[in-house]
Short mmCIF file of N, CA and C in Angstrom, two decimals:
data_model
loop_
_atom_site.label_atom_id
_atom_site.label_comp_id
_atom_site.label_asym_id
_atom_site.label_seq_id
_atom_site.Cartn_x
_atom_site.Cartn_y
_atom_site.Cartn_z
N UNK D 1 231.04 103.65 140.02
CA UNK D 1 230.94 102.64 141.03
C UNK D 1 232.34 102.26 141.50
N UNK D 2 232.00 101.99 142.62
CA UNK D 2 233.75 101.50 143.85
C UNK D 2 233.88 100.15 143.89
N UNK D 3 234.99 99.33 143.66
CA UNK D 3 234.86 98.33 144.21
C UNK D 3 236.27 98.60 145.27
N UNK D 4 236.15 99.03 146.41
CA UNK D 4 236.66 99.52 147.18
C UNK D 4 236.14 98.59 148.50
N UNK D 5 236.04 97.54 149.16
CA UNK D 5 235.39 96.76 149.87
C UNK D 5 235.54 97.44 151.75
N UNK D 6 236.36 98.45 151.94
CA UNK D 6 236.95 98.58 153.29
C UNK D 6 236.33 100.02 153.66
N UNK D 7 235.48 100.62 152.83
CA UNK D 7 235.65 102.56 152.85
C UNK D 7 234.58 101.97 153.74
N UNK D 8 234.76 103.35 155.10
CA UNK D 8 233.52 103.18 155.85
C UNK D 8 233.03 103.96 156.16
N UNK D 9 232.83 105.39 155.38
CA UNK D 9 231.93 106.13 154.71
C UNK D 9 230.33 105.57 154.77
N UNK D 10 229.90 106.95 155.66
CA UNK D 10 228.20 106.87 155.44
C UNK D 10 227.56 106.75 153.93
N UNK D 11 228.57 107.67 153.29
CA UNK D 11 227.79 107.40 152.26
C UNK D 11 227.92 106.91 150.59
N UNK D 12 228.38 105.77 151.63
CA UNK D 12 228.62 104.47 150.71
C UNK D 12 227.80 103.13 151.14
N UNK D 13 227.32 102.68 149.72
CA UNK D 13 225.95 101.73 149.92
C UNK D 13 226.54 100.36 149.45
N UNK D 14 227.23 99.42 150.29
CA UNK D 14 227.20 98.23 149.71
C UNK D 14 226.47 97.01 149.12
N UNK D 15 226.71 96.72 148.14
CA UNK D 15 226.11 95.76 147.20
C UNK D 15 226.38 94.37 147.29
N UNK D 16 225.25 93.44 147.87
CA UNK D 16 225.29 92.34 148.07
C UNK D 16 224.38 91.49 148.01
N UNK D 17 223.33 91.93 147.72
CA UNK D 17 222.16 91.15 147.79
C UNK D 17 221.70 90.86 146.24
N UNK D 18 221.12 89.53 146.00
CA UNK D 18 221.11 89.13 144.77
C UNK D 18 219.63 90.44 143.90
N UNK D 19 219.02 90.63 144.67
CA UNK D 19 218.44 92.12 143.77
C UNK D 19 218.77 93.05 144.00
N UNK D 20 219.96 93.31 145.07
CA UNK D 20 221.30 94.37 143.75
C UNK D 20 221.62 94.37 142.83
N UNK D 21 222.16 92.91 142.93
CA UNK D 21 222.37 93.05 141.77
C UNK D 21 222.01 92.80 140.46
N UNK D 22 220.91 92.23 140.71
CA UNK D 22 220.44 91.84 139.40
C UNK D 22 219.56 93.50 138.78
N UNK D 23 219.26 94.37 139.71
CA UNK D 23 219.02 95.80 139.31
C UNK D 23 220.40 96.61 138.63
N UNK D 24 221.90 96.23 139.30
CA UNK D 24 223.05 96.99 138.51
C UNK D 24 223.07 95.82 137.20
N UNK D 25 222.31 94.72 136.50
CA UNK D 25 222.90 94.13 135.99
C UNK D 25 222.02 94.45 134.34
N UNK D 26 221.70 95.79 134.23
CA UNK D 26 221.21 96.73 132.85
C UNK D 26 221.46 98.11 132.54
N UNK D 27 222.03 97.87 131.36
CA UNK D 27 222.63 99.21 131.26
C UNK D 27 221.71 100.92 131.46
N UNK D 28 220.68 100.55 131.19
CA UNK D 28 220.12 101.78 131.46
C UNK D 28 220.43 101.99 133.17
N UNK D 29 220.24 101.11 133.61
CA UNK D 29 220.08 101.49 135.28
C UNK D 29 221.31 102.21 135.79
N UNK D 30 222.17 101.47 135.47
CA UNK D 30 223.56 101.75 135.24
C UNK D 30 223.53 103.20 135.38
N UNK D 31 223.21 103.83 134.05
CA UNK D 31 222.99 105.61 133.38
C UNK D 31 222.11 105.73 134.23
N UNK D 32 221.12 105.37 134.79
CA UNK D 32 220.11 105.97 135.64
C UNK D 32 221.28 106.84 137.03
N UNK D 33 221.94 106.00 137.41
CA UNK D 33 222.59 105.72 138.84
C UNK D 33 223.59 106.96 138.18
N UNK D 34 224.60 106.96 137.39
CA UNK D 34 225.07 107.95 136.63
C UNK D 34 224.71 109.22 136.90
N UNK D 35 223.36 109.19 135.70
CA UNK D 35 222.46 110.72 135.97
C UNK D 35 222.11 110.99 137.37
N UNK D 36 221.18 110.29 138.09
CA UNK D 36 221.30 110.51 140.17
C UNK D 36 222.65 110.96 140.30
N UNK D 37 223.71 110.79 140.10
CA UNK D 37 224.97 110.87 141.16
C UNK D 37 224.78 112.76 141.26
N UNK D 38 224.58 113.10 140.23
CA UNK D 38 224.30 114.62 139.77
C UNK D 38 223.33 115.55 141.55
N UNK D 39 222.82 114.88 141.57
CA UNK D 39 221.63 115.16 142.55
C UNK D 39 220.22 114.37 142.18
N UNK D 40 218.93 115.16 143.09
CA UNK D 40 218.19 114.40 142.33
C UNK D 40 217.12 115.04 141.07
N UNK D 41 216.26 113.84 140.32
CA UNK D 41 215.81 114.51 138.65
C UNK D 41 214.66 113.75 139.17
N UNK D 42 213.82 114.29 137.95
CA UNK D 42 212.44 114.19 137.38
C UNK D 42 212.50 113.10 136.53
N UNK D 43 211.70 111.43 136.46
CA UNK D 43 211.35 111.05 135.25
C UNK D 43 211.59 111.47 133.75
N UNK D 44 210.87 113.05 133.71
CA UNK D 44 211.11 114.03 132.31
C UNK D 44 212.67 114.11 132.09
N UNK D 45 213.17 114.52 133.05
CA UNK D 45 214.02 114.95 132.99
C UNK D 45 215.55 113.82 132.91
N UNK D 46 215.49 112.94 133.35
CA UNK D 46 215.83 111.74 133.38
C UNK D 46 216.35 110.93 131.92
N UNK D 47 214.65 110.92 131.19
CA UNK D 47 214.58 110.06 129.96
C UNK D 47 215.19 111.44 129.08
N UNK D 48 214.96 112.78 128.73
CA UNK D 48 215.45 113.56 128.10
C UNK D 48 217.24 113.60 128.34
N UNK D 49 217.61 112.89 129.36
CA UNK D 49 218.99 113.13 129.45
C UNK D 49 219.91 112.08 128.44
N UNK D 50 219.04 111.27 129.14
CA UNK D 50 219.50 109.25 128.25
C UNK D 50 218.99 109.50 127.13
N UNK D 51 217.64 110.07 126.73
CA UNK D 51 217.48 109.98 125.16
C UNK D 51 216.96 108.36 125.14
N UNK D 52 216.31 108.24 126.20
CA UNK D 52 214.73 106.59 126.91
C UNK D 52 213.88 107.53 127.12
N UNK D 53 212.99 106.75 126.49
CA UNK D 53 211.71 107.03 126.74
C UNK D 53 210.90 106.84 128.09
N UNK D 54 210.17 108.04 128.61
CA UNK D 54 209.86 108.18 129.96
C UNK D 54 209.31 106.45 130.76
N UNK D 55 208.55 105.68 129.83
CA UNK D 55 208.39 104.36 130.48
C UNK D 55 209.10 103.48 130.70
N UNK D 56 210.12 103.64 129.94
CA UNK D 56 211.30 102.95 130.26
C UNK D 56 211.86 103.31 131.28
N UNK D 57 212.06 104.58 131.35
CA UNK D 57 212.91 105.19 132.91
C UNK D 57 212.20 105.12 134.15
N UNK D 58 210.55 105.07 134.22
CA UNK D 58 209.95 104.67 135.13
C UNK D 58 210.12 103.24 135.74
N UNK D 59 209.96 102.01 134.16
CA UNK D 59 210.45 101.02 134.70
C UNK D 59 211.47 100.75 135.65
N UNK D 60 212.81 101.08 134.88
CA UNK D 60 214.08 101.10 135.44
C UNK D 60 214.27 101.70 136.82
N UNK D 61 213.65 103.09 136.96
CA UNK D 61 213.53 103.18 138.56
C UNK D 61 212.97 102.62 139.09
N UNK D 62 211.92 101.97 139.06
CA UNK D 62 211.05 100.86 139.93
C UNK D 62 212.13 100.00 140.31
N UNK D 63 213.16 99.09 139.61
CA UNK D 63 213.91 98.00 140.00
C UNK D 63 215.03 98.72 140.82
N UNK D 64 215.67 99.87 140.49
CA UNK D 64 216.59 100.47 141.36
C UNK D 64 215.95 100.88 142.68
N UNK D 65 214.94 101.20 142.90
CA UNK D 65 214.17 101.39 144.14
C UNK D 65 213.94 100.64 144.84
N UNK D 66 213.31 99.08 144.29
CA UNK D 66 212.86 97.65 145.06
C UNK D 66 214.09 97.36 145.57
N UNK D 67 215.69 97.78 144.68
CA UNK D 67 216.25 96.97 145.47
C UNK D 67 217.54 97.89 146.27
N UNK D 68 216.66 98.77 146.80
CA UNK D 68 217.04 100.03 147.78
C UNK D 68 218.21 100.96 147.11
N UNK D 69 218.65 100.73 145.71
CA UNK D 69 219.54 101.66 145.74
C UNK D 69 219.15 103.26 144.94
N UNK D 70 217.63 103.28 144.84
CA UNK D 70 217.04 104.89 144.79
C UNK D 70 216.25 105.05 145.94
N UNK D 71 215.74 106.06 145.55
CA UNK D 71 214.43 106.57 146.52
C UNK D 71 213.60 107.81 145.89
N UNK D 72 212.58 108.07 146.70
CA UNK D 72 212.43 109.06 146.57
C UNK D 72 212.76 110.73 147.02
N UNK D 73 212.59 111.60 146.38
CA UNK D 73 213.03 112.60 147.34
C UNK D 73 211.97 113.74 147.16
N UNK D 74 211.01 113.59 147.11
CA UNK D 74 210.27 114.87 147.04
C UNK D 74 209.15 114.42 145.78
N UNK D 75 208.35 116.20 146.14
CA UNK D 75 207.89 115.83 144.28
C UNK D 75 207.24 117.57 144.16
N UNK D 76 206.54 117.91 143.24
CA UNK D 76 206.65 119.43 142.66
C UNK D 76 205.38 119.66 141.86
N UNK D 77 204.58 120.35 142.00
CA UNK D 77 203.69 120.66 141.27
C UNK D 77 203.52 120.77 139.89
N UNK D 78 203.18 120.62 138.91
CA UNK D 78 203.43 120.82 137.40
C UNK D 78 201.60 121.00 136.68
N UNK D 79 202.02 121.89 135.64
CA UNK D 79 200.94 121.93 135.58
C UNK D 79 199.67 121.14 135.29
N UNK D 80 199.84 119.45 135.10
CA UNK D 80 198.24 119.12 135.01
C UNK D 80 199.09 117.76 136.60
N UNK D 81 199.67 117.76 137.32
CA UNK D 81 199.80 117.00 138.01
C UNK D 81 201.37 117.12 139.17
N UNK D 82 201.50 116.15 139.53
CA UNK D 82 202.44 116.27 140.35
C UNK D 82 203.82 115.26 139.75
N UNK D 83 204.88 115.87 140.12
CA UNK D 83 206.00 115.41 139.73
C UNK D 83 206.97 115.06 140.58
N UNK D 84 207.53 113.59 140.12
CA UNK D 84 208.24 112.99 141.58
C UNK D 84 209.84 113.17 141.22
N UNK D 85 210.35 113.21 142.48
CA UNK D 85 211.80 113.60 142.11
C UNK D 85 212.19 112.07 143.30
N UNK D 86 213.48 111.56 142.34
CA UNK D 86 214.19 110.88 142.92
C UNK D 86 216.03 111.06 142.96
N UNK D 87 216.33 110.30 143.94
CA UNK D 87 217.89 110.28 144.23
C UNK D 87 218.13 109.12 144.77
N UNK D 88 219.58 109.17 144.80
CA UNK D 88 220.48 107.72 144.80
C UNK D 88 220.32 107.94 146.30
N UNK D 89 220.23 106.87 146.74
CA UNK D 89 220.39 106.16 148.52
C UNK D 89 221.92 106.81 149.07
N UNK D 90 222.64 106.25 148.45
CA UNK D 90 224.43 106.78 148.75
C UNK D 90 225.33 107.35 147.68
N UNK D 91 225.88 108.01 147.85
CA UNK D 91 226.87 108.79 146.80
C UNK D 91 227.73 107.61 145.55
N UNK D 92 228.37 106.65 146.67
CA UNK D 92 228.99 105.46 145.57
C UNK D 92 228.79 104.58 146.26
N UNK D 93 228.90 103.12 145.27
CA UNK D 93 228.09 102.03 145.91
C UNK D 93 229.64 101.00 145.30
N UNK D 94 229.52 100.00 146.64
CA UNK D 94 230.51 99.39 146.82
C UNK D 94 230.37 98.05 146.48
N UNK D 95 230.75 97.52 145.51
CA UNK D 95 230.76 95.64 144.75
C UNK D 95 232.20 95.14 145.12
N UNK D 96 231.82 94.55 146.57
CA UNK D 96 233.43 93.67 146.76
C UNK D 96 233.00 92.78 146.38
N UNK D 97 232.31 91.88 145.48
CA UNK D 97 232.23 90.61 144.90
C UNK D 97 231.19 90.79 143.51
N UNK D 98 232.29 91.72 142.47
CA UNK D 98 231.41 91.57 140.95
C UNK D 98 231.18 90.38 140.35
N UNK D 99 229.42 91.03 139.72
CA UNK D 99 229.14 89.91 138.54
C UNK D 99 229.11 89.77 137.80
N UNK D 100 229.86 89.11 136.72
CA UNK D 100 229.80 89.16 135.21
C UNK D 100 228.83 89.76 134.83
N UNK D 101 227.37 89.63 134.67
CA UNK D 101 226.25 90.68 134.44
C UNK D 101 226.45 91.75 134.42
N UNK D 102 226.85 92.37 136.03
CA UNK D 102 226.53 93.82 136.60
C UNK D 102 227.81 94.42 135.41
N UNK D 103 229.04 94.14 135.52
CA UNK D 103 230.33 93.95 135.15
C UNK D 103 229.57 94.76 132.97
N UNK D 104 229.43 93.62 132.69
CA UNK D 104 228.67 93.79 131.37
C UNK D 104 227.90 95.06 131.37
N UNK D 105 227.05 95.03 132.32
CA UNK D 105 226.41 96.19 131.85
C UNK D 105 226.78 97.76 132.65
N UNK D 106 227.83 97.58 133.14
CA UNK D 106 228.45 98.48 133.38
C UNK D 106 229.12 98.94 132.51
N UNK D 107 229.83 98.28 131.77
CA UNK D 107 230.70 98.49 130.38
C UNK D 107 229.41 98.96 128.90
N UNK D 108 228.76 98.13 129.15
CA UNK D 108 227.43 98.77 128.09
C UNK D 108 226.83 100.42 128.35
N UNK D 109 227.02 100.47 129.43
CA UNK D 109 226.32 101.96 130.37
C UNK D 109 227.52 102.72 129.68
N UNK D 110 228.76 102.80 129.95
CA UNK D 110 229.52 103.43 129.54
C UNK D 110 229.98 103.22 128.24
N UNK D 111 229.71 102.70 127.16
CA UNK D 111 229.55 102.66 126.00
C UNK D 111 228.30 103.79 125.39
N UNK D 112 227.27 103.45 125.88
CA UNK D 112 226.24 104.42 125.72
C UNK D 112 226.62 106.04 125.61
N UNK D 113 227.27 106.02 126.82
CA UNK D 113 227.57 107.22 127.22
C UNK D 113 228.38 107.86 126.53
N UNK D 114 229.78 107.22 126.14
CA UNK D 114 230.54 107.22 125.36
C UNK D 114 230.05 108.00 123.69
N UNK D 115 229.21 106.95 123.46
CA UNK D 115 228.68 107.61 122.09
C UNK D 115 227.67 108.85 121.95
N UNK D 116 227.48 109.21 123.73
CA UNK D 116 226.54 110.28 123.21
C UNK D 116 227.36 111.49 123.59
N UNK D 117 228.51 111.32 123.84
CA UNK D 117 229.52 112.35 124.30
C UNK D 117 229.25 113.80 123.66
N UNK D 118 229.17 114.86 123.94
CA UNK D 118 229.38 116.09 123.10
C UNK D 118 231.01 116.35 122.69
N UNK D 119 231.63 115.72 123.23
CA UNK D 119 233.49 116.45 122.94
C UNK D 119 233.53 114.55 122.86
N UNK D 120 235.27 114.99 122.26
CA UNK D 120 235.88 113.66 121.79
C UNK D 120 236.00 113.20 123.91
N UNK D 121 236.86 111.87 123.70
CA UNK D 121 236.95 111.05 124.89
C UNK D 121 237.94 110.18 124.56
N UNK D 122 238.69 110.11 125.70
CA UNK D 122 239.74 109.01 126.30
C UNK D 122 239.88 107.40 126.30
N UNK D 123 239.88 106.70 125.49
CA UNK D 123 239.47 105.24 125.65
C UNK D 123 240.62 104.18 125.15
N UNK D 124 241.42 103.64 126.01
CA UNK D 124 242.84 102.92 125.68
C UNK D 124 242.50 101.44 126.58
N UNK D 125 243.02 100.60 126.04
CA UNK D 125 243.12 99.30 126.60
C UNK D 125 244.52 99.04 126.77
N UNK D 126 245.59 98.34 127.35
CA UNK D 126 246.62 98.55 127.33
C UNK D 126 246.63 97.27 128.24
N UNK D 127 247.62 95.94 128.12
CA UNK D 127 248.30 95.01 128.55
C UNK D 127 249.58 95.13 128.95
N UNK D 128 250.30 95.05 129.96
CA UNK D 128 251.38 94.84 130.15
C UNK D 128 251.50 93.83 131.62
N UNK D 129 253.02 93.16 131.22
CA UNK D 129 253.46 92.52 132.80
C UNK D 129 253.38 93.02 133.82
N UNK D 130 253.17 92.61 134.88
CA UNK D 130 253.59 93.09 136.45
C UNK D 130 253.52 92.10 137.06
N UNK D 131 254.54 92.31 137.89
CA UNK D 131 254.62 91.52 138.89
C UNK D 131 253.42 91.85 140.46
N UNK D 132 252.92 91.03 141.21
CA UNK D 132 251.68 91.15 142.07
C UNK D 132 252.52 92.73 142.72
N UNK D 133 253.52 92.66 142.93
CA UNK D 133 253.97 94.27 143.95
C UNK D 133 254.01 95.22 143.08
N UNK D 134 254.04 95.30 141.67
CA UNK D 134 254.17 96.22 140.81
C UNK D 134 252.27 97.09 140.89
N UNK D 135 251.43 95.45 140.60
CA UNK D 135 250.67 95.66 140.00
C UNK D 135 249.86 96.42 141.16
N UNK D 136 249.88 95.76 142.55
CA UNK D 136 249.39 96.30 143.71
C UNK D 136 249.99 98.24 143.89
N UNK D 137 251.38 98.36 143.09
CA UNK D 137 251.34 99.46 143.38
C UNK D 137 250.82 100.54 142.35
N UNK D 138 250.65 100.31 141.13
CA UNK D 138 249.70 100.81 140.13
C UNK D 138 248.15 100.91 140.55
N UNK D 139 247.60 100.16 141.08
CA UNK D 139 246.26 99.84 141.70
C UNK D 139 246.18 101.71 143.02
N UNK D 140 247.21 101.69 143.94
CA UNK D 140 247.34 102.06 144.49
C UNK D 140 247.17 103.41 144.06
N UNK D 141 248.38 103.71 142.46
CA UNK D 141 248.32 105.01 142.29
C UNK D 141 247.57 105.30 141.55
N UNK D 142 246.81 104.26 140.82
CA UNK D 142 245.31 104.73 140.05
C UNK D 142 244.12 105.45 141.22
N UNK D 143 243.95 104.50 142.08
CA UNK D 143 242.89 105.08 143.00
C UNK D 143 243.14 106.41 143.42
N UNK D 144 244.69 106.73 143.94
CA UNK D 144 244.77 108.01 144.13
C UNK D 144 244.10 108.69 143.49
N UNK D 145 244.74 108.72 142.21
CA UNK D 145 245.02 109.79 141.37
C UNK D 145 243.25 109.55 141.21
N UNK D 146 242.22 109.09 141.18
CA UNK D 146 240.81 109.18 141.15
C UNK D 146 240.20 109.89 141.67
N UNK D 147 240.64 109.26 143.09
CA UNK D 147 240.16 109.81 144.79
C UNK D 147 240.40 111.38 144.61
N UNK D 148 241.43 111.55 144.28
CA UNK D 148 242.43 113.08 144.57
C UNK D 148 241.76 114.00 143.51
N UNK D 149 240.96 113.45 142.60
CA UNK D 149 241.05 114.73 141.39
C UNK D 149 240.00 115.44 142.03
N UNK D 150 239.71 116.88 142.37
CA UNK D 150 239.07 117.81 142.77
C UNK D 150 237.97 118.00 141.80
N UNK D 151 236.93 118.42 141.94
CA UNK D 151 235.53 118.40 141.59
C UNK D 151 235.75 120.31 141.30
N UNK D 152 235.49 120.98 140.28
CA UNK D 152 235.10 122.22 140.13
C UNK D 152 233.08 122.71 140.16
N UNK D 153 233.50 123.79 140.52
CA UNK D 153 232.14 123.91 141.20
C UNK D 153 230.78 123.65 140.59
N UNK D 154 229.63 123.67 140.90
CA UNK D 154 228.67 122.99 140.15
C UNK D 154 228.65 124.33 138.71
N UNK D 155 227.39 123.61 137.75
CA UNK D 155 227.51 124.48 136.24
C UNK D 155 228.64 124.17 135.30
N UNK D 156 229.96 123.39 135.95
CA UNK D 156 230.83 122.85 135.24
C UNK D 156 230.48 121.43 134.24
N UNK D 157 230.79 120.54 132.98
CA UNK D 157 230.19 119.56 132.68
C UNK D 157 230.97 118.59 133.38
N UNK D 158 229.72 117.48 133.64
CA UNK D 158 230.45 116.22 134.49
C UNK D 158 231.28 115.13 133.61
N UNK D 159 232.30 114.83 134.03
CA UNK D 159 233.10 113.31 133.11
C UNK D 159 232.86 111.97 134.03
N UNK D 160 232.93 111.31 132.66
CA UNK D 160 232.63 109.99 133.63
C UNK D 160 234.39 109.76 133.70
N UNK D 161 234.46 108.54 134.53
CA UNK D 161 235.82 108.06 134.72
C UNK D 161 236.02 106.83 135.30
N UNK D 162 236.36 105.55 134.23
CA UNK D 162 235.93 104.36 134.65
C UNK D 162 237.99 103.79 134.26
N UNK D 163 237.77 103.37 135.41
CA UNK D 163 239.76 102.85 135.51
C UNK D 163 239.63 101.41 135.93
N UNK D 164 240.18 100.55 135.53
CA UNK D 164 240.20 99.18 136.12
C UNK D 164 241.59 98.46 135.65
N UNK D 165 241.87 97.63 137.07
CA UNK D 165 243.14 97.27 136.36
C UNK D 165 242.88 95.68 136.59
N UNK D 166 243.12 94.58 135.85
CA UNK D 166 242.67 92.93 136.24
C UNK D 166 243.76 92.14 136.14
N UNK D 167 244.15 91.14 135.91
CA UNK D 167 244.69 90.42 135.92
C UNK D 167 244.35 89.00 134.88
N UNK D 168 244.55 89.10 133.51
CA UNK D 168 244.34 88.32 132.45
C UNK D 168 244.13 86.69 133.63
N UNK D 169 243.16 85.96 132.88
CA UNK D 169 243.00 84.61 133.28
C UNK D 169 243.79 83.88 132.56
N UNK D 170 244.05 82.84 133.16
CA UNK D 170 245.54 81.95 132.90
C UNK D 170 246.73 82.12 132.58
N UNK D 171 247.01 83.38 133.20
CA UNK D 171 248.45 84.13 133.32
C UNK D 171 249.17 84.31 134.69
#
């Protein structure tokens, strides 16, 4: 997720409405939105990824759907019935005004994820001073360096990559 408030990119879905967010504000949904970014999946295929059980992932898409940020995209014959395939509305979705909630369970989503990693992973917290021009220009070269990293072709495994830089309260 972007909190990028200015991109004006089609296909970017801004987040503003209070059942946005209260749909980004559980971690499964979170991993739901995750797994979609991929393209789109099957229910089956979905809960076998997260390692949730298929009613749970049904649930969870129901609330990402009501509050427009899935859909549907099709569906496929199987053998005793039919099978629905869904996908994300927009590629990345834009929070110029996070909520502690969404915030939380964004960090829970990627905790999850974290522990179900197949290879080790990257995870540092790190404090230091800056001054607002320092910090604005770190901000700057983080996004780059995000924006810029090139995607290898599909069949490759996907990484997540969650960067944030804040500003301690009462400092």
């Amino acid at each position: 997720m972007s909190h990028q408030p200015d991109d004006p990119d089609d296909s970017v879905q801004r987040i503003s409405t209070s059942l946005q967010h209260t749909a980004l504000a559980h971690p499964t949904r979170q991993r739901l939105l995750f797994a979609l970014s991929g393209g789109p999946s099957t229910i089956s295929r979905l809960a076998a990824r997260l390692g949730v059980n298929k009613g749970s992932v049904s649930h969870h898409l129901g609330a990402l759907r009501e509050a427009g940020l899935i859909q549907e995209a099709g569906t496929r014959q199987v053998r005793g019935g039919t099978e629905k395939y869904y996908r994300r509305t927009a590629e990345r979705l834009v929070v110029a005004q996070p909520r502690a909630e969404g915030t939380a369970a964004l960090f829970g989503a990627v905790a999850q994820e974290l522990e179900r990693s197949p290879v080790g992973h990257l995870l540092t917290l790190r404090h230091i001073r800056l001054g607002p021009a320092k910090a604005a220009e770190l901000a700057k070269a983080l996004a780059e360096l995000v924006d810029g990293a090139e995607e290898e072709p599909d069949g490759e495994p996907v990484h997540g990559l969650l960067v944030t830089l804040y500003q301690q309260a009462g400092t």
